[in-house]
Amino acid sequence: MKKKMLLLNTTVLLGLGGVLSTPAYASTIQNMESQKSQIQNQRQDVQSNIKSASDELTRLQAEQDQMKAQLERLTIAEEENNKKAQKTEADIKETSKQVEQLEKEIKLLQEKLEKRNDILKDRARSLQESGGNVEYLQVLLGSSSFSDFVDRALAVSTIVDADRGILKETKNMQDELKTKQADVKSKLASLEDMKAELDEMTVQLAAQKKQKDALAKELKDKEAKNEELKASLQAKDSSLANEQSTLEQNIKDQKAAEEAARKAAEQAAKEAAKKAAEQAQKAAVAPAEKADSSSAKAEAPKASSNDVAPTSAPAPKASNVVTVGNRWIGNSAYVFGGGRSQSDISRGLFDCSSFVHWAYSQVGVNLGPLGSVSTETLKHAGTQVSSSQMQPGDLVFFDTYKKDGHVGIYVGGGKFIGAQSSTGVAIANMSSGYWKQKFNGRVVRI
């Protein structure tokens, strides 16, 4: 009887073990766990790419913001330079009218003086015929020019006081008009120099703005592509997240089904064992040995999760005049006459001489009143030295729209820093190309 009971219990345990170790359950869960692990790895790669795309967008945005600021400076510079160009053109026209009017006045005066010359000669002849001083006639008739005639006439004492007064007044008027004409012509030449510089600068600024616009467009295109890539990666990550969530739910459902099957099999085994025991008791005279069903209990598989949470990435004082201006490189614009107010300086709007003045002021050197600084004042601000003895910190001069029309600070290695009309503050090469051709050899040591 004991053998029969042992055989019966063994059969029940084997049946229960068969239910709990069905290959379909184990294989399905293992496959789903493997798929889940693969999806998690893919999500980690995608999320890493999303972070890289976000970092690149941040970098591009910062670069674009800097570019926008520079374009705004260039727009201000262009407007200011256009205003100055228009004013210069108006001044040139006005000065030209003044010159033309003065030339007309001088011509009329010369005609009057010529007539007066004839009158004085007639009077001299009359004086001679009436027994006057012969020397007077010889002095007047021997003059080499009208101006010489006037000078000679004034020197002859025989001319009556009235004639002498008229001659002096006429000569003073003539000298004054000539002085005015020379001054106006000089002013006109200066204005034309300014106009030449402004015309050149306007062309360069237009070219620079075109280049900056092209770069801004390139940055915008890159940003758009990066946004598109980021959106695509986020969509893929969302899709993988849905797949992962579906798998996790399937695994959960599968494990729940396995647990239910295990409990049902265990319950069935218990009921079978109980029924077998009852049958054995009925068949046997002696009490049947209770079947040890404890060994039939199968240890429930431990629930496990391979979820891997996405990881996140770990989160002036200038020493000398040569380097103090580096802060303005890429953050400034050239404005003719700019840099002579705190407002201009704070916005990085300089011309060549105001930048040099500002740079030296930062290291405690005063190069004179800011409002009147120019290349002319700067070339007399220190000691002239030979270009062969040039050293960092020296001022270097260039013949651009006029002699000594541009100035910068030598930084060594054949280069200088200055406010350039095409780029704003920048370091340029003066040992080759454009600036080598324009360098006139003037070097001033402060």
Coordinates of C-alpha atoms in Angstrom, one line a residue:
M1 CA 0.0 0.0 0.0
K2 CA 2.9 2.4 0.8
K3 CA 4.3 1.7 -2.6
K4 CA 1.0 2.6 -4.2
M5 CA 0.7 5.8 -2.2
L6 CA 4.3 6.7 -3.1
L7 CA 3.7 6.1 -6.8
L8 CA 0.5 8.2 -6.7
N9 CA 2.2 11.2 -5.0
T10 CA 5.1 11.0 -7.4
T11 CA 2.7 11.1 -10.3
V12 CA 1.0 14.2 -8.9
L13 CA 4.3 16.0 -8.4
L14 CA 5.5 15.2 -11.8
G15 CA 2.3 16.5 -13.3
L16 CA 2.6 19.7 -11.3
G17 CA 6.3 20.1 -12.3
G18 CA 5.3 19.6 -15.9
V19 CA 2.8 22.4 -15.8
L20 CA 5.2 24.9 -14.1
S21 CA 8.1 24.1 -16.4
T22 CA 6.2 24.3 -19.8
P23 CA 8.7 25.5 -22.5
A24 CA 6.2 27.9 -23.9
Y25 CA 6.2 30.0 -20.8
A26 CA 9.9 30.1 -20.3
S27 CA 10.7 30.7 -24.0
T28 CA 8.1 33.5 -24.3
I29 CA 9.3 35.5 -21.3
Q30 CA 12.9 35.0 -22.2
N31 CA 12.3 36.3 -25.7
M32 CA 10.3 39.3 -24.5
E33 CA 13.0 40.1 -21.9
S34 CA 15.6 40.0 -24.6
Q35 CA 13.6 42.2 -26.9
K36 CA 13.0 44.6 -24.0
S37 CA 16.8 44.8 -23.3
Q38 CA 17.5 45.5 -27.0
I39 CA 14.9 48.3 -27.1
Q40 CA 16.3 49.8 -23.9
N41 CA 19.8 49.8 -25.6
Q42 CA 18.3 51.4 -28.7
R43 CA 16.6 54.0 -26.5
Q44 CA 19.8 54.8 -24.7
D45 CA 21.5 55.4 -28.1
V46 CA 18.6 57.5 -29.4
Q47 CA 18.5 59.6 -26.1
S48 CA 22.2 60.1 -26.4
N49 CA 21.7 61.4 -29.9
I50 CA 18.9 63.6 -28.8
K51 CA 21.1 65.1 -26.1
S52 CA 23.9 65.7 -28.7
A53 CA 21.3 67.4 -31.0
S54 CA 20.1 69.5 -28.2
D55 CA 23.6 70.6 -27.3
E56 CA 24.3 71.4 -30.9
L57 CA 21.1 73.5 -31.1
T58 CA 22.2 75.4 -28.0
R59 CA 25.6 76.0 -29.5
L60 CA 24.1 77.2 -32.8
Q61 CA 21.6 79.4 -31.0
A62 CA 24.5 81.1 -29.0
E63 CA 26.4 81.5 -32.3
Q64 CA 23.3 82.9 -34.0
D65 CA 22.6 85.3 -31.1
Q66 CA 26.2 86.6 -31.4
M67 CA 25.8 86.9 -35.1
K68 CA 22.5 88.8 -34.7
A69 CA 24.2 91.2 -32.3
Q70 CA 27.0 91.8 -34.8
L71 CA 24.5 92.4 -37.6
E72 CA 22.7 94.9 -35.4
R73 CA 26.0 96.7 -34.8
L74 CA 26.7 96.7 -38.6
T75 CA 23.3 98.1 -39.3
I76 CA 23.9 101.0 -36.8
A77 CA 27.3 101.6 -38.3
E78 CA 25.9 101.6 -41.8
E79 CA 23.2 104.1 -40.8
E80 CA 25.7 106.4 -39.1
N81 CA 28.2 106.2 -42.0
N82 CA 25.4 106.9 -44.5
K83 CA 24.4 110.0 -42.5
K84 CA 28.0 111.2 -42.4
A85 CA 28.4 110.5 -46.1
Q86 CA 25.2 112.6 -46.9
K87 CA 26.4 115.4 -44.6
T88 CA 29.8 115.4 -46.2
E89 CA 28.3 115.5 -49.7
A90 CA 26.1 118.5 -48.6
D91 CA 29.2 120.2 -47.1
I92 CA 31.1 119.6 -50.3
K93 CA 28.3 121.2 -52.4
E94 CA 28.1 124.2 -50.0
T95 CA 31.8 124.7 -50.0
S96 CA 32.0 124.4 -53.7
K97 CA 29.4 127.2 -54.0
Q98 CA 31.5 129.3 -51.6
V99 CA 34.6 128.7 -53.7
E100 CA 32.7 129.6 -56.9
Q101 CA 31.3 132.8 -55.4
L102 CA 34.7 133.8 -54.1
E103 CA 36.3 133.2 -57.5
K104 CA 33.6 135.4 -59.1
E105 CA 34.3 138.2 -56.5
I106 CA 38.1 137.9 -57.1
K107 CA 37.5 138.1 -60.9
L108 CA 35.4 141.2 -60.5
L109 CA 38.0 142.7 -58.1
Q110 CA 40.8 142.0 -60.6
E111 CA 38.8 143.7 -63.4
K112 CA 38.3 146.7 -61.1
L113 CA 42.0 146.8 -60.3
E114 CA 42.9 146.6 -63.9
K115 CA 40.7 149.6 -64.6
R116 CA 42.2 151.4 -61.7
N117 CA 45.6 150.5 -63.1
D118 CA 44.8 152.2 -66.3
I119 CA 43.5 155.2 -64.4
L120 CA 46.7 155.4 -62.3
K121 CA 48.9 155.1 -65.4
D122 CA 47.0 157.9 -67.1
R123 CA 47.4 160.0 -64.0
A124 CA 51.1 159.2 -63.9
R125 CA 51.5 160.3 -67.5
S126 CA 49.7 163.5 -66.7
L127 CA 51.9 164.0 -63.7
Q128 CA 55.0 163.6 -65.9
E129 CA 53.7 166.0 -68.6
S130 CA 53.0 168.6 -66.0
G131 CA 56.6 168.3 -64.7
G132 CA 56.0 165.7 -62.0
N133 CA 58.3 163.1 -60.6
V134 CA 59.7 160.9 -63.5
E135 CA 60.6 158.1 -61.0
Y136 CA 57.0 157.6 -60.2
L137 CA 56.1 156.8 -63.8
Q138 CA 59.1 154.5 -64.2
V139 CA 58.2 152.6 -61.1
L140 CA 54.6 152.0 -62.2
L141 CA 55.4 151.2 -65.9
G142 CA 58.2 148.9 -64.8
S143 CA 56.0 146.6 -62.7
S144 CA 56.0 142.9 -63.7
S145 CA 52.4 142.1 -62.7
F146 CA 49.4 143.8 -61.3
S147 CA 50.2 142.8 -57.8
D148 CA 53.7 144.2 -58.3
F149 CA 52.1 147.4 -59.7
V150 CA 50.0 147.8 -56.5
D151 CA 53.0 147.2 -54.3
R152 CA 55.1 149.7 -56.3
A153 CA 52.3 152.2 -56.3
L154 CA 52.0 152.0 -52.6
A155 CA 55.8 152.6 -52.3
V156 CA 55.8 155.7 -54.3
S157 CA 55.4 158.8 -52.1
T158 CA 54.1 161.1 -54.8
I159 CA 50.7 159.3 -54.9
V160 CA 48.1 161.4 -53.2
D161 CA 46.7 160.1 -49.9
A162 CA 43.3 159.3 -51.5
D163 CA 44.9 157.0 -54.1
R164 CA 47.1 155.4 -51.4
G165 CA 44.0 154.6 -49.3
I166 CA 42.2 153.1 -52.2
L167 CA 45.2 151.0 -53.2
K168 CA 45.7 149.8 -49.6
E169 CA 42.0 148.9 -49.3
T170 CA 42.0 147.1 -52.6
K171 CA 45.1 145.1 -51.7
N172 CA 43.7 144.1 -48.3
M173 CA 40.5 143.0 -50.0
Q174 CA 42.5 141.0 -52.5
D175 CA 44.6 139.4 -49.8
E176 CA 41.6 138.5 -47.7
L177 CA 39.8 136.9 -50.6
K178 CA 42.8 134.9 -51.6
T179 CA 43.2 133.7 -48.0
K180 CA 39.5 132.7 -47.8
Q181 CA 39.8 131.0 -51.1
A182 CA 42.8 129.0 -49.9
D183 CA 41.0 128.1 -46.7
V184 CA 37.9 127.0 -48.5
K185 CA 39.8 124.9 -51.0
S186 CA 41.7 123.3 -48.1
K187 CA 38.4 122.5 -46.4
L188 CA 37.0 121.1 -49.7
A189 CA 40.1 118.8 -50.1
S190 CA 39.6 117.5 -46.5
L191 CA 35.9 116.9 -47.1
E192 CA 36.7 115.0 -50.3
D193 CA 39.2 112.9 -48.4
M194 CA 36.5 112.1 -45.9
K195 CA 34.0 111.3 -48.7
A196 CA 36.6 109.0 -50.3
E197 CA 37.1 107.1 -47.0
L198 CA 33.3 106.8 -46.4
D199 CA 32.7 105.5 -50.0
E200 CA 35.4 102.9 -49.5
M201 CA 34.0 102.0 -46.1
T202 CA 30.5 101.8 -47.3
V203 CA 31.5 99.3 -50.0
Q204 CA 33.4 97.2 -47.4
L205 CA 30.6 97.3 -44.9
A206 CA 28.1 96.2 -47.6
A207 CA 30.4 93.3 -48.5
Q208 CA 30.7 92.4 -44.8
K209 CA 27.0 92.5 -44.2
K210 CA 26.4 90.3 -47.2
Q211 CA 28.9 87.8 -45.8
K212 CA 27.3 88.0 -42.4
D213 CA 23.8 87.5 -43.8
A214 CA 25.0 84.4 -45.7
L215 CA 26.5 83.1 -42.5
A216 CA 23.3 83.8 -40.6
K217 CA 21.3 82.0 -43.2
E218 CA 23.7 79.0 -43.0
L219 CA 23.3 78.9 -39.2
K220 CA 19.5 79.1 -39.6
D221 CA 19.5 76.2 -42.1
K222 CA 21.7 74.2 -39.7
E223 CA 19.3 75.0 -36.9
A224 CA 16.3 73.9 -39.0
K225 CA 18.0 70.6 -39.9
N226 CA 19.0 70.0 -36.4
E227 CA 15.5 70.6 -35.2
E228 CA 14.3 68.2 -37.8
L229 CA 16.8 65.6 -36.6
K230 CA 15.9 66.1 -33.0
A231 CA 12.2 65.8 -33.8
S232 CA 12.9 62.6 -35.7
L233 CA 14.9 61.2 -32.9
Q234 CA 12.2 62.1 -30.4
A235 CA 9.6 60.4 -32.5
K236 CA 11.8 57.3 -32.7
D237 CA 12.3 57.4 -28.9
S238 CA 8.6 57.7 -28.4
S239 CA 8.0 54.7 -30.7
L240 CA 10.6 52.7 -28.8
A241 CA 9.1 53.7 -25.5
N242 CA 5.7 52.5 -26.7
E243 CA 7.3 49.2 -27.8
Q244 CA 9.0 48.9 -24.4
S245 CA 5.8 49.7 -22.6
T246 CA 4.0 47.1 -24.6
L247 CA 6.6 44.4 -23.9
E248 CA 6.7 45.3 -20.2
Q249 CA 2.9 44.8 -20.1
N250 CA 3.1 41.6 -22.1
I251 CA 5.8 40.3 -19.7
K252 CA 3.6 41.3 -16.8
D253 CA 0.6 39.6 -18.3
Q254 CA 2.7 36.5 -19.1
K255 CA 4.0 36.3 -15.6
A256 CA 0.6 36.8 -14.1
A257 CA -0.7 34.0 -16.3
E258 CA 2.2 31.8 -15.2
E259 CA 1.5 32.6 -11.6
A260 CA -2.2 31.8 -12.0
A261 CA -1.3 28.5 -13.8
R262 CA 1.2 27.7 -11.0
K263 CA -1.4 28.3 -8.3
A264 CA -4.1 26.3 -10.2
A265 CA -1.6 23.4 -10.7
E266 CA -0.7 23.5 -7.1
Q267 CA -4.3 23.5 -6.0
A268 CA -5.1 20.6 -8.4
A269 CA -2.1 18.7 -7.0
K270 CA -3.3 19.3 -3.5
E271 CA -6.8 18.1 -4.3
A272 CA -5.5 15.1 -6.2
A273 CA -3.3 14.1 -3.3
K274 CA -6.1 14.6 -0.9
K275 CA -8.4 12.4 -3.0
A276 CA -5.7 9.8 -3.4
A277 CA -5.3 9.7 0.4
E278 CA -9.0 9.3 1.0
Q279 CA -9.1 6.5 -1.5
A280 CA -6.1 4.8 0.1
Q281 CA -7.7 5.1 3.6
K282 CA -10.8 3.4 2.3
A283 CA -8.7 0.6 0.8
A284 CA -6.4 0.1 3.7
V285 CA -7.1 -1.3 7.1
A286 CA -4.3 0.6 8.8
P287 CA -4.1 4.5 8.6
A288 CA -2.6 5.5 5.4
E289 CA 0.6 7.4 5.5
K290 CA 0.0 10.9 4.7
A291 CA 1.5 12.0 1.5
D292 CA 4.2 14.6 1.9
S293 CA 2.9 17.2 -0.4
S294 CA 5.4 19.8 0.8
S295 CA 7.9 18.6 -1.8
A296 CA 5.4 19.2 -4.5
K297 CA 5.4 22.9 -3.9
A298 CA 7.4 24.7 -6.5
E299 CA 9.2 27.8 -5.6
A300 CA 7.6 30.7 -7.4
P301 CA 9.9 32.4 -9.9
K302 CA 11.1 35.7 -8.6
A303 CA 9.8 38.7 -10.5
S304 CA 12.6 40.6 -12.1
S305 CA 12.9 43.8 -14.1
N306 CA 15.6 44.8 -16.4
D307 CA 14.4 48.4 -16.8
V308 CA 17.3 50.7 -17.1
A309 CA 16.5 54.4 -16.5
P310 CA 18.0 56.8 -19.0
T311 CA 21.1 58.5 -17.7
S312 CA 21.7 62.2 -18.0
A313 CA 25.0 63.7 -18.9
P314 CA 26.8 65.5 -16.1
A315 CA 25.5 68.4 -15.9
P316 CA 38.9 92.1 -18.1
K317 CA 41.5 92.5 -16.8
A318 CA 43.8 93.3 -19.8
S319 CA 47.5 93.0 -19.1
N320 CA 48.7 95.5 -21.7
V321 CA 47.7 97.6 -24.7
V322 CA 48.4 94.8 -27.1
T323 CA 45.7 92.4 -25.8
V324 CA 43.2 94.8 -24.2
G325 CA 41.3 95.2 -27.4
N326 CA 40.8 91.5 -28.0
R327 CA 37.4 91.7 -26.3
W328 CA 36.0 93.7 -29.3
I329 CA 37.1 91.2 -31.9
G330 CA 33.9 90.0 -33.6
N331 CA 31.8 92.3 -31.3
S332 CA 32.4 95.7 -32.9
A333 CA 31.7 97.8 -36.0
Y334 CA 33.6 100.7 -37.7
V335 CA 31.9 104.1 -37.6
F336 CA 33.6 107.1 -39.0
G337 CA 33.9 109.5 -36.1
G338 CA 32.6 106.9 -33.7
G339 CA 34.1 105.8 -30.3
R340 CA 34.1 109.4 -28.9
S341 CA 31.2 108.8 -26.5
Q342 CA 30.5 106.3 -23.8
S343 CA 27.4 105.2 -25.7
D344 CA 29.5 104.3 -28.8
I345 CA 32.2 102.6 -26.7
S346 CA 29.6 100.5 -24.9
R347 CA 28.2 99.3 -28.2
G348 CA 31.7 98.7 -29.8
L349 CA 31.4 101.4 -32.4
F350 CA 34.9 102.8 -33.1
D351 CA 37.0 104.3 -35.8
C352 CA 40.8 103.6 -36.0
S353 CA 42.0 106.5 -33.9
S354 CA 39.3 106.3 -31.2
F355 CA 40.0 102.6 -30.7
V356 CA 43.8 103.3 -30.2
H357 CA 42.8 106.1 -27.7
W358 CA 40.5 103.7 -25.9
A359 CA 43.1 100.9 -25.8
Y360 CA 45.8 103.1 -24.2
S361 CA 43.3 104.6 -21.7
Q362 CA 42.6 101.0 -20.5
V363 CA 46.3 100.7 -19.4
G364 CA 46.4 104.2 -17.9
V365 CA 47.9 106.2 -20.8
N366 CA 46.1 109.4 -21.9
L367 CA 46.5 110.3 -25.5
G368 CA 44.7 113.6 -25.3
P369 CA 41.1 114.7 -25.5
L370 CA 38.9 111.9 -26.8
G371 CA 36.7 114.3 -28.7
S372 CA 39.6 115.6 -30.9
V373 CA 41.7 112.4 -31.3
S374 CA 42.7 111.7 -34.9
T375 CA 45.5 110.0 -36.9
E376 CA 47.1 113.5 -37.1
T377 CA 47.1 114.0 -33.3
L378 CA 48.3 110.4 -32.7
K379 CA 51.3 110.6 -35.1
H380 CA 52.6 113.4 -32.9
A381 CA 51.7 111.7 -29.6
G382 CA 55.0 109.9 -29.0
T383 CA 58.5 109.3 -30.4
Q384 CA 59.1 108.4 -34.1
V385 CA 61.1 105.2 -34.4
S386 CA 62.4 103.2 -37.3
S387 CA 60.1 100.5 -38.6
S388 CA 63.1 98.1 -38.2
Q389 CA 62.9 98.7 -34.5
M390 CA 59.2 98.2 -34.3
Q391 CA 57.9 96.4 -31.2
P392 CA 54.6 95.4 -29.7
G393 CA 52.6 98.4 -28.5
D394 CA 53.9 100.8 -31.1
L395 CA 51.5 102.8 -33.3
V396 CA 51.7 101.9 -37.0
F397 CA 50.3 104.2 -39.7
F398 CA 49.0 103.4 -43.2
D399 CA 48.3 105.6 -46.3
T400 CA 44.7 104.7 -47.2
Y401 CA 42.3 107.4 -48.4
K402 CA 45.0 109.9 -47.5
K403 CA 48.5 109.9 -46.0
D404 CA 48.5 108.5 -42.5
G405 CA 44.8 107.8 -43.0
H406 CA 44.7 104.7 -40.8
V407 CA 46.4 103.8 -37.5
G408 CA 46.7 100.6 -35.4
I409 CA 48.7 99.0 -32.6
Y410 CA 51.5 96.6 -33.5
V411 CA 51.1 93.2 -31.7
G412 CA 54.2 91.5 -33.1
G413 CA 54.7 88.8 -35.7
G414 CA 54.0 91.3 -38.5
K415 CA 50.4 91.9 -37.3
F416 CA 48.5 94.8 -35.8
I417 CA 45.2 95.3 -34.0
G418 CA 42.9 98.1 -35.0
A419 CA 39.4 99.2 -35.9
Q420 CA 39.3 98.2 -39.6
S421 CA 36.5 99.6 -41.8
S422 CA 35.6 96.1 -43.2
T423 CA 35.6 94.1 -40.0
G424 CA 35.5 96.4 -36.9
V425 CA 38.2 95.6 -34.4
A426 CA 40.4 92.8 -35.7
I427 CA 44.0 91.7 -36.0
A428 CA 45.4 92.1 -39.5
N429 CA 48.5 91.1 -41.3
M430 CA 50.8 94.0 -42.3
S431 CA 53.6 91.8 -43.7
S432 CA 51.7 90.8 -46.8
G433 CA 48.7 91.8 -49.0
Y434 CA 46.7 95.0 -48.6
W435 CA 48.1 96.3 -45.4
K436 CA 51.7 95.7 -46.5
Q437 CA 51.0 97.9 -49.5
K438 CA 49.4 100.6 -47.4
F439 CA 52.0 100.7 -44.5
N440 CA 54.0 103.9 -45.0
G441 CA 56.8 103.1 -42.5
R442 CA 55.7 105.5 -39.8
V443 CA 56.0 104.0 -36.3
V444 CA 55.3 106.0 -33.1
R445 CA 56.3 104.7 -29.7
I446 CA 54.1 106.0 -26.9

